[in-house]
Amino acid sequence: MTQLKTCCASIARSGFGTLQLPEAMLQDYKQIVDGYSAISHATKASFSFSQDTDGFFPFGAEYSSVEEHPDLCERFCYWPAHASKRKGFEFTRSDFFAAVEIFERQVSELAQELMDGICSEFGVSPLAPFRSASYVQLCVYRAQNASIERRFAQDPHEDGHMLSLIKPSREGLVLVRGRSLEPVRLLENEIAVLAGSLLTELSDHAIPAAYHAVLAPQKPVDRSSLIYFVNPNPEQMLTSFFRRQRIDLSRSVNARHTGFGNQPIQLL
């Protein structure tokens, strides 16, 4: 059994799996994580588009469950659907942005293969390409924010997507199993794959959403997490895995997206 098939079977069964990344993707990942600190505040302020959840967002702009309890990170989001609108910005010609573009193309192909494999596990047809509705997000947790007295840097939650592919730079990601916290330990070349609430809905609740959180560090350290959020193609009418009923996830997509403090998704 290939590692991709093993990962798909694990997600179908438990909502969680891991997958090895090729070296080229790892190099792009490292360039993104390492390059963030060199980006100026002025660039971040000018390249921020809240209406699209695109570009840079300051510390505390998103929350996982309670608005008054924001995630202890700043963010950079990249949607390929909005890329054509950003071509006039000098930042789009930076090495950092180029690495994000390359990584997004590669991870979108990987995610499509994963969804195809998950559909195969249930004997249903593959989903239409979803790259235009999905996006990359870099979360950056600064060492100075470790002094904030909280148990979690990101509160327990399930992601409002079909899949989340998560590559953290250090420990902190945990699966929440009832009252237990199960640390996600990855090899240097591995990425975690978590089922989200949309996949639970699409699978008629056969696939559990991976309830997870990020622990606040016990000592001041920087931490980053590069994530790919998979949303369904809004133009595809989906059919649920078991009941074989038509299901429109577009309302669920936006309800979950705005539930984290974001503006409604508007894709042209």
Coordinates of C-alpha atoms in Angstrom, one line a residue, residues 66-154:
V66 CA -14.4 33.0 21.0
E67 CA -13.9 36.5 19.4
E68 CA -12.4 37.8 22.6
H69 CA -9.9 35.0 22.7
P70 CA -8.0 35.5 19.4
D71 CA -5.3 33.2 18.0
L72 CA -1.9 34.3 19.2
C73 CA -0.4 34.7 15.7
E74 CA -0.2 36.9 12.7
R75 CA -1.1 35.5 9.3
F76 CA -0.3 35.6 5.6
C77 CA -2.9 34.2 3.2
Y78 CA -2.6 33.4 -0.5
W79 CA -5.5 32.6 -2.8
P80 CA -4.7 31.8 -6.4
A81 CA -8.2 33.0 -7.3
H82 CA -7.1 36.6 -6.3
A83 CA -3.5 36.5 -7.7
S84 CA -4.4 38.3 -10.9
K85 CA -5.6 41.3 -8.9
R86 CA -2.2 41.7 -7.1
K87 CA 0.2 41.8 -10.0
G88 CA 0.7 45.6 -9.7
F89 CA 2.2 45.2 -6.2
E90 CA 6.0 45.0 -6.0
F91 CA 5.8 42.4 -3.2
T92 CA 4.5 39.9 -5.7
R93 CA 7.9 39.9 -7.3
S94 CA 9.7 39.0 -4.1
D95 CA 11.4 35.6 -3.4
F96 CA 8.9 35.0 -0.6
F97 CA 5.9 35.4 -2.8
A98 CA 7.4 33.3 -5.5
A99 CA 8.0 30.5 -3.0
V100 CA 4.4 30.7 -1.8
E101 CA 3.1 30.5 -5.4
I102 CA 5.2 27.4 -6.1
F103 CA 4.3 25.7 -2.9
E104 CA 0.6 26.4 -3.5
R105 CA 0.7 24.8 -6.9
Q106 CA 2.4 21.7 -5.5
V107 CA 0.2 21.3 -2.4
S108 CA -3.0 21.8 -4.4
E109 CA -2.0 18.9 -6.6
L110 CA -1.3 16.8 -3.6
A111 CA -4.6 17.7 -1.9
Q112 CA -6.5 16.8 -5.1
E113 CA -4.8 13.4 -5.1
L114 CA -5.8 13.0 -1.4
M115 CA -9.4 13.8 -2.0
D116 CA -9.5 11.5 -5.0
G117 CA -8.1 8.7 -2.7
I118 CA -10.6 9.5 0.0
C119 CA -13.5 9.3 -2.5
S120 CA -12.1 6.0 -3.7
E121 CA -12.2 4.7 -0.2
F122 CA -16.0 5.3 -0.2
G123 CA -16.5 4.2 -3.8
V124 CA -17.7 7.6 -5.0
S125 CA -16.6 9.7 -8.0
P126 CA -13.7 12.1 -7.6
L127 CA -14.5 15.8 -6.8
A128 CA -14.0 18.5 -9.4
P129 CA -10.8 20.5 -9.1
F130 CA -11.0 22.8 -6.1
R131 CA -7.8 24.9 -6.3
S132 CA -9.6 28.1 -7.2
A133 CA -11.7 27.9 -3.9
S134 CA -8.8 26.9 -1.7
Y135 CA -5.9 28.8 -0.1
V136 CA -2.6 28.8 1.7
Q137 CA -2.2 30.3 5.2
L138 CA 1.0 30.9 7.1
C139 CA 0.5 31.4 10.9
V140 CA 3.4 33.0 12.7
Y141 CA 3.5 32.8 16.5
R142 CA 6.1 35.2 17.9
A143 CA 8.2 34.4 21.0
Q144 CA 7.2 37.6 22.7
N145 CA 3.6 36.5 22.8
A146 CA 4.4 33.4 24.7
S147 CA 4.2 35.5 27.9
I148 CA 0.4 35.8 27.5
E149 CA -1.0 33.4 30.1
R150 CA -3.1 31.0 28.1
R151 CA -3.1 27.3 27.8
F152 CA -3.7 27.4 24.0
A153 CA -2.1 29.7 21.4
Q154 CA -5.1 28.5 19.3

